Short mmCIF file of C-alpha atoms in Angstrom, two decimals:
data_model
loop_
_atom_site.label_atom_id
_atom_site.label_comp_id
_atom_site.label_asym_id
_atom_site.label_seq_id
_atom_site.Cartn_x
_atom_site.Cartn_y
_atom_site.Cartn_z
CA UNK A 1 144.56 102.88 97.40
CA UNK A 2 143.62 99.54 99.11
CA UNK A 3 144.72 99.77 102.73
CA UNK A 4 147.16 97.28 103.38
CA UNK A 5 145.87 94.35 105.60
CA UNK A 6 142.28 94.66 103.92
CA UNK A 7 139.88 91.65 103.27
CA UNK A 8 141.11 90.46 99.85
CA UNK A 9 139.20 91.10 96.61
CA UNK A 10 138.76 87.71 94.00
CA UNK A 11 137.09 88.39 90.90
CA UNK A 12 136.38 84.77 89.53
CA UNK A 13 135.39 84.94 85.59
CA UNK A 14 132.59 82.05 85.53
CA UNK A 15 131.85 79.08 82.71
CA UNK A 16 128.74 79.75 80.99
CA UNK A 17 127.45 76.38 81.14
CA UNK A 18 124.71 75.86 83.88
CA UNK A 19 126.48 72.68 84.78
CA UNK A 20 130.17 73.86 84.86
CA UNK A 21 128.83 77.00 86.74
CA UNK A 22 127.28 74.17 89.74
CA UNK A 23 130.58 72.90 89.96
CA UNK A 24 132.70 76.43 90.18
CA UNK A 25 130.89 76.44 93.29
CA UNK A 26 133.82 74.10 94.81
CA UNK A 27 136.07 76.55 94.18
CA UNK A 28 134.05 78.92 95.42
CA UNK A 29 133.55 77.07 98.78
CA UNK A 30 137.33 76.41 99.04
CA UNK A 31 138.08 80.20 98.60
CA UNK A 32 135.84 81.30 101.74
CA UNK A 33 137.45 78.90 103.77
CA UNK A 34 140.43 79.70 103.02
CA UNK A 35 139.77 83.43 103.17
CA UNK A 36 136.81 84.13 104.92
CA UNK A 37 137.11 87.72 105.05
CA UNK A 38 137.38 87.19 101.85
CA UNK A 39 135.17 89.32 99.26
CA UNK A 40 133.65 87.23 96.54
CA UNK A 41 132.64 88.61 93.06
CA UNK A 42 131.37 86.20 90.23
CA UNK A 43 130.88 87.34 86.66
CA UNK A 44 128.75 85.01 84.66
CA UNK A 45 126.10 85.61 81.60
CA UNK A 46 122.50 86.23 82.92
CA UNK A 47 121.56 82.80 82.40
CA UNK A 48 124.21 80.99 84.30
CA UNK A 49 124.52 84.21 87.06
CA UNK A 50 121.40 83.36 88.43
CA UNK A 51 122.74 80.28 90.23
CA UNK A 52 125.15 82.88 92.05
CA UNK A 53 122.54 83.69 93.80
CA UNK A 54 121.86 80.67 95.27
CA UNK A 55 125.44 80.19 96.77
CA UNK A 56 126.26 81.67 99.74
CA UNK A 57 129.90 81.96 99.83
CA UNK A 58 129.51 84.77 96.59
CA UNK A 59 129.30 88.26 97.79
CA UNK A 60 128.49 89.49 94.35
CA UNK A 61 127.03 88.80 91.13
CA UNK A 62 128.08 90.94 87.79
CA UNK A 63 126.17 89.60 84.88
CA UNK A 64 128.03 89.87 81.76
CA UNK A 65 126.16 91.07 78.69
CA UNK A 66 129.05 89.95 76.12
CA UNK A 67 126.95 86.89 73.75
CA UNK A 68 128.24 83.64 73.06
CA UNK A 69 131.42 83.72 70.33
CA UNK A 70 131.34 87.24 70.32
CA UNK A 71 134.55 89.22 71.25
CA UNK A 72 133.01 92.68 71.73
CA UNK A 73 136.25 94.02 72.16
CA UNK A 74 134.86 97.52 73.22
CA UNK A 75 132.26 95.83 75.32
CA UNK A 76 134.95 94.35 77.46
CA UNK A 77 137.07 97.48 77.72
CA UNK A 78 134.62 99.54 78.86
CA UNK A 79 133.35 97.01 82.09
CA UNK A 80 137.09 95.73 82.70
CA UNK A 81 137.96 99.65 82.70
CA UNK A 82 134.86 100.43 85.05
CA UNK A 83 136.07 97.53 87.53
CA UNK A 84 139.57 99.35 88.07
CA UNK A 85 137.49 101.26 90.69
CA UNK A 86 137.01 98.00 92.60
CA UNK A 87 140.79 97.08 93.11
CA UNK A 88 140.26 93.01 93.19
CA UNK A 89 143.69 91.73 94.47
CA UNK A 90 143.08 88.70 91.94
CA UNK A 91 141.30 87.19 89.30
CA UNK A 92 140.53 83.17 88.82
CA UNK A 93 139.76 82.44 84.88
CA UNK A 94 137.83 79.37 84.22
CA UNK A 95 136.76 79.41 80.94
CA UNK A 96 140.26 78.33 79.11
CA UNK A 97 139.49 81.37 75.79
CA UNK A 98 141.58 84.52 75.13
CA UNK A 99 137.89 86.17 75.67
CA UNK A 100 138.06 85.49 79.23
CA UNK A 101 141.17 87.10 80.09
CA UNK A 102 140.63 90.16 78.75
CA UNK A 103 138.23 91.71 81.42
CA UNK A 104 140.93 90.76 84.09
CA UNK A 105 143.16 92.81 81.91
CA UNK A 106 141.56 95.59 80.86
CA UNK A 107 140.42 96.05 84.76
CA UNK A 108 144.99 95.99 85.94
CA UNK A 109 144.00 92.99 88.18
CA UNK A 110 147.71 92.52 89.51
CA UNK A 111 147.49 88.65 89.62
CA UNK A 112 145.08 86.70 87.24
CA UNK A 113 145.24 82.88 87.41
CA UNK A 114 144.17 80.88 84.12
CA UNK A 115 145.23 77.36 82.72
CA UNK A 116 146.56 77.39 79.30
CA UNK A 117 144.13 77.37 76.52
CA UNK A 118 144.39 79.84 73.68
CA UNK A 119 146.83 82.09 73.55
CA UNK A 120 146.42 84.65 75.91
CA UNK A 121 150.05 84.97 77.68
CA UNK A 122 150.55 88.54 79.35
CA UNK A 123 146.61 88.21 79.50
CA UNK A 124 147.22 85.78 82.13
CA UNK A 125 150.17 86.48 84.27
CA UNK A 126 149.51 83.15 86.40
CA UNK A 127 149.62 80.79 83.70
CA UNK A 128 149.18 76.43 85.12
CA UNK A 129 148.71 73.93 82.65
CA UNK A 130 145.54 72.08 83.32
CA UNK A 131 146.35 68.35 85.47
CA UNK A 132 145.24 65.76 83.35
CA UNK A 133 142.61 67.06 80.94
CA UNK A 134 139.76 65.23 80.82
CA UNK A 135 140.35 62.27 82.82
CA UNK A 136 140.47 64.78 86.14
CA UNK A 137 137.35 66.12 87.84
CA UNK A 138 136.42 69.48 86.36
CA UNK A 139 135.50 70.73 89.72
CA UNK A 140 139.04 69.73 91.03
CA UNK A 141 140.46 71.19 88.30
CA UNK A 142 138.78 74.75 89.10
CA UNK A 143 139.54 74.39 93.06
CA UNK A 144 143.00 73.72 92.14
CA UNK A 145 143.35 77.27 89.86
CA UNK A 146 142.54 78.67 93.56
CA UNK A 147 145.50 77.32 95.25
CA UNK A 148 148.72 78.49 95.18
CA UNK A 149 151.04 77.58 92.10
CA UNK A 150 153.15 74.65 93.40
CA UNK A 151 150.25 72.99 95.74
CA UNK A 152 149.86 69.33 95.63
CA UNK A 153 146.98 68.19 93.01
CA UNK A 154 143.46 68.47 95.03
CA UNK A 155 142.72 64.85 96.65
CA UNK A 156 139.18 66.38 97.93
CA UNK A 157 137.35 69.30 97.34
CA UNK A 158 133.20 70.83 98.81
CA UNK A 159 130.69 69.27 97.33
CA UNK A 160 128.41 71.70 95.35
CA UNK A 161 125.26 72.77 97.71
CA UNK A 162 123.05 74.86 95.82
CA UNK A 163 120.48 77.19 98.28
CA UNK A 164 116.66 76.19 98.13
CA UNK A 165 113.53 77.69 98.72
CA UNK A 166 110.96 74.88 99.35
CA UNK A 167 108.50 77.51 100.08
CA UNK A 168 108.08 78.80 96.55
CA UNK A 169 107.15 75.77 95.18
CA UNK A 170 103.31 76.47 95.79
CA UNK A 171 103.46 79.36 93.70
CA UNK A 172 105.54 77.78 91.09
CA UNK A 173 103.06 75.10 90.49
CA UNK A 174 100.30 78.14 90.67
CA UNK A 175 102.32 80.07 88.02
CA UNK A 176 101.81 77.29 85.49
CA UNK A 177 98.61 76.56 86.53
CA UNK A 178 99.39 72.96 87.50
CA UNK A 179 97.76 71.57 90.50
CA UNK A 180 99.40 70.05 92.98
CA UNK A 181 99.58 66.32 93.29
CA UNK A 182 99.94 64.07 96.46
CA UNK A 183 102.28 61.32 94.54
CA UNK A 184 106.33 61.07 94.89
CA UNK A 185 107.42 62.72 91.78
CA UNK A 186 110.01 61.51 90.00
CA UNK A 187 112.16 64.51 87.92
CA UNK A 188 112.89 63.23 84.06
CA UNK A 189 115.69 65.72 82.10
CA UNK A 190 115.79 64.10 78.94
CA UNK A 191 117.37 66.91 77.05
CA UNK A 192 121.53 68.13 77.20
CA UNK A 193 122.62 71.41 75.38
CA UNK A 194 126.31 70.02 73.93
CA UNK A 195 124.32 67.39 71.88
CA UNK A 196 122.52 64.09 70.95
CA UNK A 197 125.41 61.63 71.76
CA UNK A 198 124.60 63.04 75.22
CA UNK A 199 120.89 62.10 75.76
CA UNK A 200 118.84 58.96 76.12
CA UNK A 201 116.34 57.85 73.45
CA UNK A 202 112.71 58.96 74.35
CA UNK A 203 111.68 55.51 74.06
CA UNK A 204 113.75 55.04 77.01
CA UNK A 205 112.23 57.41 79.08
CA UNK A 206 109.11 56.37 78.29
CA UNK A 207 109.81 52.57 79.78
CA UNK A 208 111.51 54.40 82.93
CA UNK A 209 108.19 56.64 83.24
CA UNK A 210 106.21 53.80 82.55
CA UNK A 211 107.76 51.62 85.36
CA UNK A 212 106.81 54.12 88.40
CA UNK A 213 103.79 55.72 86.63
CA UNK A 214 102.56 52.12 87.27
CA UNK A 215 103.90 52.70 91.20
CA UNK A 216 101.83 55.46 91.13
CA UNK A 217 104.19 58.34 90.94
CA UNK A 218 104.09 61.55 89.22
CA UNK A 219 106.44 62.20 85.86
CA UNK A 220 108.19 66.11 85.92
CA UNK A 221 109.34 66.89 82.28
CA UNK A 222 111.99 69.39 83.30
CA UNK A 223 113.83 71.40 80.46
CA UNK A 224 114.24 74.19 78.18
CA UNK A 225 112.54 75.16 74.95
CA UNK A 226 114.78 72.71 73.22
CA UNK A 227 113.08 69.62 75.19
CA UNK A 228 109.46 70.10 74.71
CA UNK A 229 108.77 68.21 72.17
CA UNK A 230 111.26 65.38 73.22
CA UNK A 231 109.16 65.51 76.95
CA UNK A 232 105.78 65.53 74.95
CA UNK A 233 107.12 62.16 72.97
CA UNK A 234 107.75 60.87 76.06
CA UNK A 235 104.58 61.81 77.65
CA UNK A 236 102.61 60.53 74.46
CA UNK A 237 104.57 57.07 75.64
CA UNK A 238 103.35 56.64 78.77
CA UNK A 239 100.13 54.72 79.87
CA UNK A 240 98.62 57.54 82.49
CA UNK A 241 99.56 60.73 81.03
CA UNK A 242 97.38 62.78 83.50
CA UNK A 243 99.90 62.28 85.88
CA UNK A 244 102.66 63.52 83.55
CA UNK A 245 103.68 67.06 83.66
CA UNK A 246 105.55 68.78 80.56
CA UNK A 247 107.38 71.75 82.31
CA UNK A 248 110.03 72.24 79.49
CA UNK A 249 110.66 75.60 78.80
CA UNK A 250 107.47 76.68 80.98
CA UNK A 251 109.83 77.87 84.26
CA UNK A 252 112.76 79.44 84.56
CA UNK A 253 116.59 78.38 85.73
CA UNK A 254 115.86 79.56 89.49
CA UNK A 255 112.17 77.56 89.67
CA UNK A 256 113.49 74.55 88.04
CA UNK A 257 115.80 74.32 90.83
CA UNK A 258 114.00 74.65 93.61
CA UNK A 259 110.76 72.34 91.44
CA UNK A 260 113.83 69.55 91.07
CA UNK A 261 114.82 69.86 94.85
CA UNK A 262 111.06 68.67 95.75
CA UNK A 263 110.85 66.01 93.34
CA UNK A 264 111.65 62.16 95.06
CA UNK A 265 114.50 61.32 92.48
CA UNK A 266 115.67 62.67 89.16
CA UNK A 267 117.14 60.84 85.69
CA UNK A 268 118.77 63.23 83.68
CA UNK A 269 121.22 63.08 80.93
CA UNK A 270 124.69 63.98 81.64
CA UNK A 271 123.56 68.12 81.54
CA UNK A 272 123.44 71.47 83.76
CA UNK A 273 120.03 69.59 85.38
CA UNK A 274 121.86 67.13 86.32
CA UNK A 275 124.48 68.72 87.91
CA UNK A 276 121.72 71.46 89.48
CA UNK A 277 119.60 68.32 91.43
CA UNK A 278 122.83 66.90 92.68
CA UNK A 279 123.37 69.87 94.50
CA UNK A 280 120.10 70.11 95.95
CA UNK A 281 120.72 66.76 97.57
CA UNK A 282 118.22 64.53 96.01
CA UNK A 283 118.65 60.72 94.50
CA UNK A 284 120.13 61.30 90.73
CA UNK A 285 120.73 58.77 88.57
CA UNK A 286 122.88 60.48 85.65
CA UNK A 287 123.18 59.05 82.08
CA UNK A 288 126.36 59.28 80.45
CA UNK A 289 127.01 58.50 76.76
CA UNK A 290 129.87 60.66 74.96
CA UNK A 291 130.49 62.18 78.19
CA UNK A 292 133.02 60.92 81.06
CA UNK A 293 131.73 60.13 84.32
CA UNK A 294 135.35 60.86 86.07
CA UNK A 295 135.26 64.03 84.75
CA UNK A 296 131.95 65.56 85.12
CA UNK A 297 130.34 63.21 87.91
CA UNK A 298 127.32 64.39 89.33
CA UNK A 299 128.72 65.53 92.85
CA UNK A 300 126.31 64.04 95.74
CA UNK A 301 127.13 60.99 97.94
CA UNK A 302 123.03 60.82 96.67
CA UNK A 303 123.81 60.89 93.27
CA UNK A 304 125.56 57.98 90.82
CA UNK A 305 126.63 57.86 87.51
CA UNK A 306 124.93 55.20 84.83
CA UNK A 307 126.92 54.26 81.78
CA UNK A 308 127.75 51.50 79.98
CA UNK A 309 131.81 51.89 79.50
CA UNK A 310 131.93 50.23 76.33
CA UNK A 311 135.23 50.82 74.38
CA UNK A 312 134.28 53.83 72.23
CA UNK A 313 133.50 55.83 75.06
CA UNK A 314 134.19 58.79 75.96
CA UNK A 315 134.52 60.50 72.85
CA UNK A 316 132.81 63.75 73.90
CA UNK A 317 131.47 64.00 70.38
CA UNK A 318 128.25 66.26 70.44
CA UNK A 319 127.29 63.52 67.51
CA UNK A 320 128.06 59.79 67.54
CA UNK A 321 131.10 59.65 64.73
CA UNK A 322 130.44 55.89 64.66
CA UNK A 323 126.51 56.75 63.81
CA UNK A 324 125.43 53.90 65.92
CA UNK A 325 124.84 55.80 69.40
CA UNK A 326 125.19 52.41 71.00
CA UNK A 327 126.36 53.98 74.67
CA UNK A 328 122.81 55.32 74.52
CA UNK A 329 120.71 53.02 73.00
CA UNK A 330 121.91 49.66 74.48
CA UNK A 331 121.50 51.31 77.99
CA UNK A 332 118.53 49.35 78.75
CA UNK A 333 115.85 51.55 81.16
CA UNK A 334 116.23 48.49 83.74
CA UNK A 335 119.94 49.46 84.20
CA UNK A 336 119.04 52.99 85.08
CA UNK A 337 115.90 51.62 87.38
CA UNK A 338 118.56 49.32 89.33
CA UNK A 339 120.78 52.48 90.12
CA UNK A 340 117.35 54.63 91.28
CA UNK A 341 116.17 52.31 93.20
CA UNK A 342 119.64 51.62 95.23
CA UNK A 343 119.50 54.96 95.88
CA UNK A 344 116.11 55.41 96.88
CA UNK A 345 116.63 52.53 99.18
CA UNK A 346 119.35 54.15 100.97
CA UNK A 347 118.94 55.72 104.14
CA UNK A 348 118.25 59.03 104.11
CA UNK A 349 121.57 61.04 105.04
CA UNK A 350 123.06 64.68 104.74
CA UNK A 351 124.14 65.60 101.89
CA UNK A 352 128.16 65.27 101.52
CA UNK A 353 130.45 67.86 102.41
CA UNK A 354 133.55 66.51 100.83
CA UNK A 355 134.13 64.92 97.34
CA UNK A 356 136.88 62.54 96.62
CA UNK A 357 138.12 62.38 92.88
CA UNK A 358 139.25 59.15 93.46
CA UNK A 359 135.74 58.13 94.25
CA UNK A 360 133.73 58.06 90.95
#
């Protein structure tokens, strides 16, 4: 029995998008403050748990071994039965599926807070229906599933701030047997899990890289296996490829973060990357073609959004259903220069604390 005046116990059941999992980290900051006795426990798949562990405000980090579309009905009763131990007073549910909900349940959580989605009523006794959809910030959206029902809509919300380690960079670059260079580095992500109506042509890249190889910068290809043959077509674009590094798929979630917090700026398509180098506080200039920029912004008073608004977007299509890809295509690499370099020549200032939706 859970003595009565006791710290409370949140169980928050995490996205499994890198991205999405960056900005749960409002909520998570809003919860602490709120509560800061408070004890935090995040349950996330492997991938996505390891950015837990750069947050400060979680106390603990389950990783989840259920894989992705599988119900694993068993799977689920046996951890949500083994968490019964734990008494959590509540549990938050981002992900919106039935799948979600049933650890809660299986583990008697007495009040579990969702937003409607499938149908998983009685699995989630604190049912909200989600403000707005789309054209809300995600990360207000999860904050405000932490309030109590009947709150006013969240007007601002914590900034995501992920934890670096600055000092591990040496060894990172010795790991992959790249030696270190003197020049500002500039971060490229061309590459976005969801789809191609959410990344930049190469070609594009290549002009970008071109422009500051020719400053006499460095070029990081940051990615996963998926990206490294887009980042070699981009490399085998520019004019000085020594000073072009293809690190897709060569480090791993934890080491790209703390590689992208040393790099001078970052470009990345509208992906977990981008959302990851906001919240390390450097200049990001993200691309956005199906996506929307109100409702996945990257979250940095350093960071700004680059898209061309034309009148078919957003249609959050993983491929363009108009086969044209025009929001990507006609997003000429001088746009996306202008927007770096107004950051770059910004003064350097601490990162936000606070986010305004009504700001992007």
């Amino acid at each position: 029995m859970r003595e009565i005046g006791s710290a409370p116990r949140i169980l928050v059941i995490s996205p499994a998008w890198v991205g999405d999992m960056v900005m749960a980290q409002s909520l998570f900051k809003v919860l602490k403050t709120r509560q800061p006795k408070a004890w935090l426990c995040v349950t996330a798949p492997a991938f996505t748990a390891q950015l837990a562990t750069r947050m400060p405000e979680v106390d603990e980090v389950i990783e989840i071994p259920f894989h992705h579309g599988k119900l694993q009905l068993n799977e689920r009763y046996r951890l949500g039965h083994s968490l019964r131990a734990r008494h959590f007073d509540r549990a938050i549910i981002l992900p919106g599926s039935t799948k979600a909900a049933l650890l809660p349940f299986f583990a008697r959580i007495p009040v579990r807070s969702g937003y409607r989605g499938e149908p998983r009523r009685g699995l989630v006794n604190d049912l909200r229906t989600k403000p707005i959809g789309k054209k809300s910030h995600m990360a207000a959206q999860f904050v405000q599933l932490g309030l109590m029902p009947g709150e006013p809509l969240v007007s601002r919300y914590p900034a995501p701030q992920l934890t670096t380690q600055p000092q591990a960079t040496p060894n990172i670059m010795a790991s992959l047997n790249l030696k270190a260079l003197n020049n500002p580095s500039l971060a490229l992500c061309p590459g976005a899990e969801y789809g191609p109506a959410k990344c930049w042509p190469s070609h594009h890249f290549a002009a970008l890289a071109n422009h500051y190889l020719e400053q006499g910068w460095q070029i990081w290809l940051v990615g996963s296996n998926k990206d490294q043959s887009m980042a070699q077509a981009i490399i085998h674009s520019c004019k000085t490829q020594d000073r072009c590094l293809n690190l897709a798929g060569r480090t791993s979630l934890l080491q790209a973060v703390d590689l992208l917090a040393q790099a001078r700026a970052v470009v990345s398509n509208d992906s977990g990357l981008m959302h990851v180098a906001a919240a390390t506080g450097r200049p990001v200039a993200g691309i956005f073609g199906s996506s929307s920029p109100q409702h996945t912004p990257p979250l940095s008073n350093r960071a700004q959004a680059v898209s061309l608004e034309l009148p078919c977007q957003p249609c959050f299509a993983r491929q363009c259903p108009l086969g044209h890809l025009d929001c990507m295509e006609k997003l000429a690499p001088w746009q996306v220069i202008d927007t770096l370099e107004s950051l770059l020549a910004e003064p350097h200032t601490a990162l936000a604390d606070i986010i305004s939706p009504n700001s992007f």
